[in-house]
mmCIF file of C-alpha atoms in Angstrom:
data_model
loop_
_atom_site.group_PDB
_atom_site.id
_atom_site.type_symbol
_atom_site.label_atom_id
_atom_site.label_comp_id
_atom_site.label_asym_id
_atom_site.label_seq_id
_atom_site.Cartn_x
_atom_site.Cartn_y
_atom_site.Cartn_z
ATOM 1 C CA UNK A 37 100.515 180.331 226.939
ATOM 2 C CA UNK A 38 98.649 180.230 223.270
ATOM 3 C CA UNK A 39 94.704 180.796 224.016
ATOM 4 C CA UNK A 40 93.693 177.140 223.472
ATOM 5 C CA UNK A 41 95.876 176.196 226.285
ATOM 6 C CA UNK A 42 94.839 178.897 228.607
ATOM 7 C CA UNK A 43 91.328 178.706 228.802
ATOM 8 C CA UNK A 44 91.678 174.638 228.709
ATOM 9 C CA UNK A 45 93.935 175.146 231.380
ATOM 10 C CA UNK A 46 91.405 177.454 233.210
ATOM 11 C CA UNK A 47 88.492 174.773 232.247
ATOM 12 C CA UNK A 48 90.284 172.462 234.145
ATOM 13 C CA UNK A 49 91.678 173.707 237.127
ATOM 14 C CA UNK A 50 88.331 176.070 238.176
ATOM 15 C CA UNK A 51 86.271 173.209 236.621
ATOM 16 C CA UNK A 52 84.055 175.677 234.374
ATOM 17 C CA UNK A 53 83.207 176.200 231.365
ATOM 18 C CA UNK A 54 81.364 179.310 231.391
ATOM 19 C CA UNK A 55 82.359 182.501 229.449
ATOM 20 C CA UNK A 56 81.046 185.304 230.473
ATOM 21 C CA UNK A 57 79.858 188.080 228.004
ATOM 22 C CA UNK A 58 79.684 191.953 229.057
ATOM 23 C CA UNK A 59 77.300 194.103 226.936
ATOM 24 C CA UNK A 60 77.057 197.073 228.444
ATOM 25 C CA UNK A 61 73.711 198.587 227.443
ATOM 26 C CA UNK A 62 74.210 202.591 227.463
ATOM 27 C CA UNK A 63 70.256 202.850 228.386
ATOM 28 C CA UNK A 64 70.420 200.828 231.365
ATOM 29 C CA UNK A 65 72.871 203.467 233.058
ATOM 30 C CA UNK A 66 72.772 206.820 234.681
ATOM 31 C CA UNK A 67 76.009 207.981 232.415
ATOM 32 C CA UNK A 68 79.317 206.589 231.395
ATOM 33 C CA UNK A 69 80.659 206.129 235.060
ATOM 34 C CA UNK A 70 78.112 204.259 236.038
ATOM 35 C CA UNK A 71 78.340 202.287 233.448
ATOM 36 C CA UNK A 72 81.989 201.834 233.855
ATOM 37 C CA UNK A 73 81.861 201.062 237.339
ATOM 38 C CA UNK A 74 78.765 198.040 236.996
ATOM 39 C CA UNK A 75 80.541 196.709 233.753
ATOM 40 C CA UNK A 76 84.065 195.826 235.889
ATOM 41 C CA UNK A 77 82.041 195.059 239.078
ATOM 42 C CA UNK A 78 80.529 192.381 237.380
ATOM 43 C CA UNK A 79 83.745 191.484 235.902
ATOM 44 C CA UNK A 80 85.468 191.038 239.320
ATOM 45 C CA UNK A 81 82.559 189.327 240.897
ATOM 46 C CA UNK A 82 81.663 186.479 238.042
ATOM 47 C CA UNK A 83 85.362 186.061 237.472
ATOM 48 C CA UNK A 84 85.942 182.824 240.109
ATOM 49 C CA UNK A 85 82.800 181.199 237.937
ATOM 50 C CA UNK A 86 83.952 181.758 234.288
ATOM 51 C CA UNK A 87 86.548 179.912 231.971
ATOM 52 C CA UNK A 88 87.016 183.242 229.945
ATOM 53 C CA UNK A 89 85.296 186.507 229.120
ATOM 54 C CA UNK A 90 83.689 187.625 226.227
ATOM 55 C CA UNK A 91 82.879 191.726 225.528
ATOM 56 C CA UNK A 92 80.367 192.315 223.248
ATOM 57 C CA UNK A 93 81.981 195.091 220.537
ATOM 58 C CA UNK A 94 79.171 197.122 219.363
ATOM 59 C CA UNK A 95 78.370 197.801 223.070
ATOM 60 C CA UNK A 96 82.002 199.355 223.581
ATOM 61 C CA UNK A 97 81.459 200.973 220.094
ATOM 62 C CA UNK A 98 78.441 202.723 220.542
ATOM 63 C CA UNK A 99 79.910 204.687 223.659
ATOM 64 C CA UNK A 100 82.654 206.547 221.130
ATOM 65 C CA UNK A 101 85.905 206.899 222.573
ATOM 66 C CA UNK A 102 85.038 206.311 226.009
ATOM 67 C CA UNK A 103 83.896 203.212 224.911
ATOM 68 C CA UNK A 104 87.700 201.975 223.778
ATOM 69 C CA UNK A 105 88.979 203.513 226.813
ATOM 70 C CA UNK A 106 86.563 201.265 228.580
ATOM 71 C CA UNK A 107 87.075 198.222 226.976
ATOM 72 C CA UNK A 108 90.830 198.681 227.311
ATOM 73 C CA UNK A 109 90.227 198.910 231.398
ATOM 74 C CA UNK A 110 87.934 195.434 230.820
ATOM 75 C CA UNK A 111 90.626 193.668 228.927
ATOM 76 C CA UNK A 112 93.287 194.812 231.662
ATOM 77 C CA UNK A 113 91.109 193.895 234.739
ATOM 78 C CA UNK A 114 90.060 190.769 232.993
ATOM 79 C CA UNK A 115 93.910 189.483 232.542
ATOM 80 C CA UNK A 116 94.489 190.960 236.249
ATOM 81 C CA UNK A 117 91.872 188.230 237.148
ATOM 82 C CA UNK A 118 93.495 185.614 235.159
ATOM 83 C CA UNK A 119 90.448 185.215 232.401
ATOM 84 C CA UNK A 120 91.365 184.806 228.926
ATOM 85 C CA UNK A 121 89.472 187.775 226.755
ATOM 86 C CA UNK A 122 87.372 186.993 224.039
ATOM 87 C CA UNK A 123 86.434 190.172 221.361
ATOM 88 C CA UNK A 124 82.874 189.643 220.132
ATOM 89 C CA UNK A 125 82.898 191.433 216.659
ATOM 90 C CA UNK A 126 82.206 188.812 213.965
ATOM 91 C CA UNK A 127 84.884 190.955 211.590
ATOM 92 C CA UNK A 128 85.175 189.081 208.358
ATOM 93 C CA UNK A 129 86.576 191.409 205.340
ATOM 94 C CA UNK A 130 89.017 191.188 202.148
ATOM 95 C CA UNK A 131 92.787 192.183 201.693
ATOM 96 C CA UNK A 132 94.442 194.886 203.406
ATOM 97 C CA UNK A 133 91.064 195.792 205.119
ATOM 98 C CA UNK A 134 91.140 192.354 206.864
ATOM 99 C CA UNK A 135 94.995 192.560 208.089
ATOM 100 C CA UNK A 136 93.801 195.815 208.999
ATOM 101 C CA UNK A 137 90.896 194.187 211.547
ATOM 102 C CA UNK A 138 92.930 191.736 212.522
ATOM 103 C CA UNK A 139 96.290 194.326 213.436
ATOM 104 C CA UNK A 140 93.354 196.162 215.352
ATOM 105 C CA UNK A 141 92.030 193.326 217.502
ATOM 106 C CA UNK A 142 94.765 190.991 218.117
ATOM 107 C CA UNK A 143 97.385 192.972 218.690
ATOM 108 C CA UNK A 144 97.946 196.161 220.653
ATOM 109 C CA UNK A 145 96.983 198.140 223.826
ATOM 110 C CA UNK A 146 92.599 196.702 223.424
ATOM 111 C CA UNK A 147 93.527 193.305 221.875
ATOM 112 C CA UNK A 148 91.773 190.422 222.899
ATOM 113 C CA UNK A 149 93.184 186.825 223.331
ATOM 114 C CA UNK A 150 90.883 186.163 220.838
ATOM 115 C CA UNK A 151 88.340 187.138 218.128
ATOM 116 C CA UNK A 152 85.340 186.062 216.500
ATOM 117 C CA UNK A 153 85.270 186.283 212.978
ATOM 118 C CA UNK A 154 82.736 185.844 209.657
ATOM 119 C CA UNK A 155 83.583 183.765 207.115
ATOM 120 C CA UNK A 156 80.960 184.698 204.328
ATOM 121 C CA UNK A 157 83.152 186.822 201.816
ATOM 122 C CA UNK A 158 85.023 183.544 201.400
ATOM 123 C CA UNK A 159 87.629 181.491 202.778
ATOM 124 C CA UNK A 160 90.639 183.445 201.976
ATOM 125 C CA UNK A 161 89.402 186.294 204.215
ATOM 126 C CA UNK A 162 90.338 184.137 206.974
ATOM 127 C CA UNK A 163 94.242 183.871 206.512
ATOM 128 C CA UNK A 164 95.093 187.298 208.007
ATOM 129 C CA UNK A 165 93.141 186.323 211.039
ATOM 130 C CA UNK A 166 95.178 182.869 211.271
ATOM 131 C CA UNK A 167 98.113 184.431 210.758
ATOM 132 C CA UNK A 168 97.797 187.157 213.613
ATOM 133 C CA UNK A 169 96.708 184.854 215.863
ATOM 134 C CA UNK A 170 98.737 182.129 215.411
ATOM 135 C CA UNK A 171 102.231 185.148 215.689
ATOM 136 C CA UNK A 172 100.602 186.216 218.719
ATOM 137 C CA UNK A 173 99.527 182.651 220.387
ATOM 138 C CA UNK A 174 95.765 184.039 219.863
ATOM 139 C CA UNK A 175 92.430 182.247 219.032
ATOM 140 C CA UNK A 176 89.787 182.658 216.450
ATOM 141 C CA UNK A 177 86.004 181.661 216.759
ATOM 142 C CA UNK A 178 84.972 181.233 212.653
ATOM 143 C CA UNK A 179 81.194 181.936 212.487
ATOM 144 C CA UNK A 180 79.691 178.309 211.514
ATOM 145 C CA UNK A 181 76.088 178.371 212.744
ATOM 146 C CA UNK A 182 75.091 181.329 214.832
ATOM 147 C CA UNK A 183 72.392 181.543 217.776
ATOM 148 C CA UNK A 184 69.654 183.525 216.101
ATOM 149 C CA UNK A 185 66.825 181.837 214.362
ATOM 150 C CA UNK A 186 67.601 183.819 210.498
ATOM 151 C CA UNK A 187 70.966 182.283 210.524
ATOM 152 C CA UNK A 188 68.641 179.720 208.419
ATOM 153 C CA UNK A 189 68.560 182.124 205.512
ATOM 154 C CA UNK A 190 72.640 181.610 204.906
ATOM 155 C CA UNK A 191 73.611 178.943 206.944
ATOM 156 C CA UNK A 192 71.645 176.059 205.919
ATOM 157 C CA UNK A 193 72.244 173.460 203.275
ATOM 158 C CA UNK A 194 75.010 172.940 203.903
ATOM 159 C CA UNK A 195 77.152 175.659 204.486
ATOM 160 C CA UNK A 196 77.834 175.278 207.984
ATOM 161 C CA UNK A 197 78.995 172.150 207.605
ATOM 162 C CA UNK A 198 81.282 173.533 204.314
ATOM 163 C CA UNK A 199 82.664 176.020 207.062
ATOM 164 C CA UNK A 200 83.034 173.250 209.804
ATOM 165 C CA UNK A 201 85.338 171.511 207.315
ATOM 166 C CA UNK A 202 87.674 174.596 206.397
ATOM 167 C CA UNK A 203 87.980 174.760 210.038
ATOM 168 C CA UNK A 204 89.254 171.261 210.370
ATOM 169 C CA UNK A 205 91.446 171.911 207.573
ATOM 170 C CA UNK A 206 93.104 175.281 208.809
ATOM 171 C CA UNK A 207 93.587 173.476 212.333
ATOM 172 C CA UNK A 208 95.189 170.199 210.781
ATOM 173 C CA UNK A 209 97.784 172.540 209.543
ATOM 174 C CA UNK A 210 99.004 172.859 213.192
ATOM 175 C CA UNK A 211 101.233 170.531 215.442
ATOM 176 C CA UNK A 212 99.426 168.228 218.080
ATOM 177 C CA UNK A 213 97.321 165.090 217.428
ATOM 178 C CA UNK A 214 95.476 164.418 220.613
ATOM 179 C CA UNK A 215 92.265 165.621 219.826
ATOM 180 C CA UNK A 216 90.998 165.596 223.560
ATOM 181 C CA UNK A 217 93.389 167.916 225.107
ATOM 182 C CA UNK A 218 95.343 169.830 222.642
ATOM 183 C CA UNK A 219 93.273 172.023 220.512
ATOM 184 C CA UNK A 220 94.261 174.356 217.656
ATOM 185 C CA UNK A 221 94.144 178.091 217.228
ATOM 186 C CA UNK A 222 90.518 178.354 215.110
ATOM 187 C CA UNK A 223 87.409 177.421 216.815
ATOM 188 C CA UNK A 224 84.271 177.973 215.667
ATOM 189 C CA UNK A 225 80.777 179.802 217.029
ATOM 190 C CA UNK A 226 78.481 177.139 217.394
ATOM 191 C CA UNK A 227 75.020 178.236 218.869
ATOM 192 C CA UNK A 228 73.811 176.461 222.107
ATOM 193 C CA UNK A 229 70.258 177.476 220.259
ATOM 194 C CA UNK A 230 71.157 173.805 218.200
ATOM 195 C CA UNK A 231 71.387 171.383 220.400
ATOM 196 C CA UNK A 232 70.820 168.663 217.909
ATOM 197 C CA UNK A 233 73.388 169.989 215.711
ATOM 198 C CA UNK A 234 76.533 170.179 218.086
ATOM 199 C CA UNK A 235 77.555 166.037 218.125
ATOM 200 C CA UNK A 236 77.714 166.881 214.309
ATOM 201 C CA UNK A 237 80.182 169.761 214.530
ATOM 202 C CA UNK A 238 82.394 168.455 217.721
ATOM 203 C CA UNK A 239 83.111 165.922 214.799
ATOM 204 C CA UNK A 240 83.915 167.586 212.357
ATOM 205 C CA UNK A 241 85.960 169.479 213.982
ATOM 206 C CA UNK A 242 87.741 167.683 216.281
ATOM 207 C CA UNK A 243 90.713 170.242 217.746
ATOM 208 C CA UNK A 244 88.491 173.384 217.606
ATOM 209 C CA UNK A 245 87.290 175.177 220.903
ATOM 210 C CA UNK A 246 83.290 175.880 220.076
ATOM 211 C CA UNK A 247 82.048 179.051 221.333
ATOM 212 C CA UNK A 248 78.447 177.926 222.833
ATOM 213 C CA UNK A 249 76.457 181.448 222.292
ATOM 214 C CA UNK A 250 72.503 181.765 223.505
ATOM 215 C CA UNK A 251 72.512 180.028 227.323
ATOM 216 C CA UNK A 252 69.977 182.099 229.221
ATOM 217 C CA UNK A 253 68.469 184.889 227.357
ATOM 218 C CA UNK A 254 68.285 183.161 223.799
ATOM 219 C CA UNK A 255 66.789 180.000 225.112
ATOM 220 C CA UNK A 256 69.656 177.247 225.604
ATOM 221 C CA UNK A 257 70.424 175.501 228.639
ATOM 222 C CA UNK A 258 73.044 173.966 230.113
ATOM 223 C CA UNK A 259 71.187 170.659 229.804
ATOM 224 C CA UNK A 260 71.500 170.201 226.256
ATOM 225 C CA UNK A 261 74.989 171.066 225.728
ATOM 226 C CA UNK A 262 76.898 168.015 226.789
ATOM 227 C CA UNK A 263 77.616 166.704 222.415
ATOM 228 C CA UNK A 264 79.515 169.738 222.440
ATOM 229 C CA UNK A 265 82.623 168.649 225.086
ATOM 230 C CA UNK A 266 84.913 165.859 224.594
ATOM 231 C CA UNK A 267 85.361 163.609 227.816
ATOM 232 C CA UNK A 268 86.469 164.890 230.763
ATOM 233 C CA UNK A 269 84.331 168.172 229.957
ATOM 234 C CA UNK A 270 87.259 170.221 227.873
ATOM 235 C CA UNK A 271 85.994 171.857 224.303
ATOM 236 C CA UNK A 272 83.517 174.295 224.153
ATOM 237 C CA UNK A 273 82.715 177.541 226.063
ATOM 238 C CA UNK A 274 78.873 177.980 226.729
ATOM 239 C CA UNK A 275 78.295 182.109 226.567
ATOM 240 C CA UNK A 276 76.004 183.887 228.704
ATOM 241 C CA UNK A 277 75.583 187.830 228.244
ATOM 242 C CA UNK A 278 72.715 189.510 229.313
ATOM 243 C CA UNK A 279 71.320 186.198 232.063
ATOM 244 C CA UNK A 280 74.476 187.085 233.741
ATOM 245 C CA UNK A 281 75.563 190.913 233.400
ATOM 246 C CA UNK A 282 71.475 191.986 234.221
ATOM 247 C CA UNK A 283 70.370 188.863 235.726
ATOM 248 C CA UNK A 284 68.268 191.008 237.957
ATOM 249 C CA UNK A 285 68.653 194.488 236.788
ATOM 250 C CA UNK A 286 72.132 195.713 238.061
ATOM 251 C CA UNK A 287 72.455 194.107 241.197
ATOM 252 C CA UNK A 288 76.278 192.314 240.743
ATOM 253 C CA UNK A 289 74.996 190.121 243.417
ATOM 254 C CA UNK A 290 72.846 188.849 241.452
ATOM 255 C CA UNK A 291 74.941 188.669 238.451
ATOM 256 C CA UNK A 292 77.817 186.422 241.000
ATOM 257 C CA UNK A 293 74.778 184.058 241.507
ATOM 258 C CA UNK A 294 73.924 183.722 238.169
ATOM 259 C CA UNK A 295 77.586 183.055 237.013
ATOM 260 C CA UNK A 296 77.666 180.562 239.563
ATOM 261 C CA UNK A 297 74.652 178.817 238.834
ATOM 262 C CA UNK A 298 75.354 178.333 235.577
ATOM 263 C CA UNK A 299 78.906 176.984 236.056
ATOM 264 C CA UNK A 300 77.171 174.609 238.548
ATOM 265 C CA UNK A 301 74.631 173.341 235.594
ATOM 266 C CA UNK A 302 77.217 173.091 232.917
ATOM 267 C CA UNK A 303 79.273 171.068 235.298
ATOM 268 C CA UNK A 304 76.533 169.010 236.251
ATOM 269 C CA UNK A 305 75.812 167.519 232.654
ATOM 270 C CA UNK A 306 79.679 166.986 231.426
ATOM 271 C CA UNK A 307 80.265 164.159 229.938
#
């Protein structure tokens, strides 16, 4: 089943729409295997409360080659579990280096089911992502308007909304017309830090899955994210990293209850 489909199709049957990101902090651990064991605990234990799950890149990075060899164990576990994986690493590049990325993260052994990427050395940087996802029945997540409060500097004046477009345009190049329940390969990374931005971008682009980053630890709640969902609550995935993978140090306890709360407030305000 293509990506879209999958996490829709987990939306709707678990009724959530929480994605749960892992960014496994190296400092917060006693040594690898510690951090190892916490990072798929919490895995396992938020998995009945998420739509999909989202590692965090750098955090995978930073450990060196344990840090691939871990993140190929998450992606495994993850599918075990049934949740859709999302790659967190904002690649965005030109030419072969791009088809290089996108070879390297949606495909093979540490692929995800899908990939967040960065737009901002132009449009045509995109079309090796499409095209590897679409082959592979992946997903993209196109950088429009991030979480953090610089995005400002480059984002505004327009250019989100230029990005929004060549969303809607790549997307319109695919089959299905129902708008509310069949939704296209590239979505978009729409910060839950801009609440009074997301009825704007759900309509511009109408068969994109938006990637909700910022509930918890950047700010957002759950109570200003219902412009983001199309009726009946399908759409969007609102992210939560650190409220939910440290929600009270590393107690995975915890981290359950968090997962769960959230997926109870998200639910609360669909529309």
């Amino acid at each position: 089943m293509p990506f879209a489909a999958a996490v829709t199709d987990r939306t709707r049957r678990l009724q959530t729409r929480l994605c749960v990101g892992l960014d496994p902090r190296a400092s917060a651990y006693r040594d690898l295997a510690h951090l190892r064991t916490h990072t798929l605990d919490v895995l396992e234990a938020t998995s009945p409360y998420a739509a999909c799950v989202k590692p965090q890149l750098a955090f995978f990075e930073a450990l060196g080659l344990p840090g691939f060899t871990l993140l190929e164990e998450v992606c495994a576990a993850a599918r075990t579990l049934g949740l859709p994986v999302i790659l967190d690493g904002k690649r965005g590049d030109i030419g072969s280096t791009a088809e290089a990325y996108a070879r390297g993260w949606l495909t093979g052994t540490h692929a995800g089911d899908a990939l967040t990427v960065n737009p901002f050395l132009g449009f045509g940087t995109l079309t090796p992502f499409v095209e590897a996802a679409r082959a592979n029945g992946g997903g993209l997540f196109v950088l429009v308007k991030t979480s953090n409060p610089d995005q400002a500097d480059l984002q505004g004046q327009g250019v989100s909304e230029r990005v929004a477009v060549e969303v809607a345009r790549l997307n319109a190049e695919e089959e299905g017309q129902d708008q509310a329940n069949t939704y296209a390969s590239v979505g978009a990374v729409v910060g839950a830090t801009h609440p009074q931005d997301l009825a704007t971008f759900r309509a511009l682009m109408p068969r994109a899955l938006l990637l909700l980053p910022g509930l918890g630890a950047q700010g957002a709640t759950a109570a200003e994210l219902a412009p983001a969902f199309h009726a009946g609550g399908a759409g969007a995935l609102a992210s939560a990293s650190r409220a939910v993978q440290y929600a009270d140090g590393l107690d995975v306890a915890a981290s359950r209850e968090a997962a769960r709360r959230l997926r109870d407030e998200l639910n609360a305000v669909m529309p």
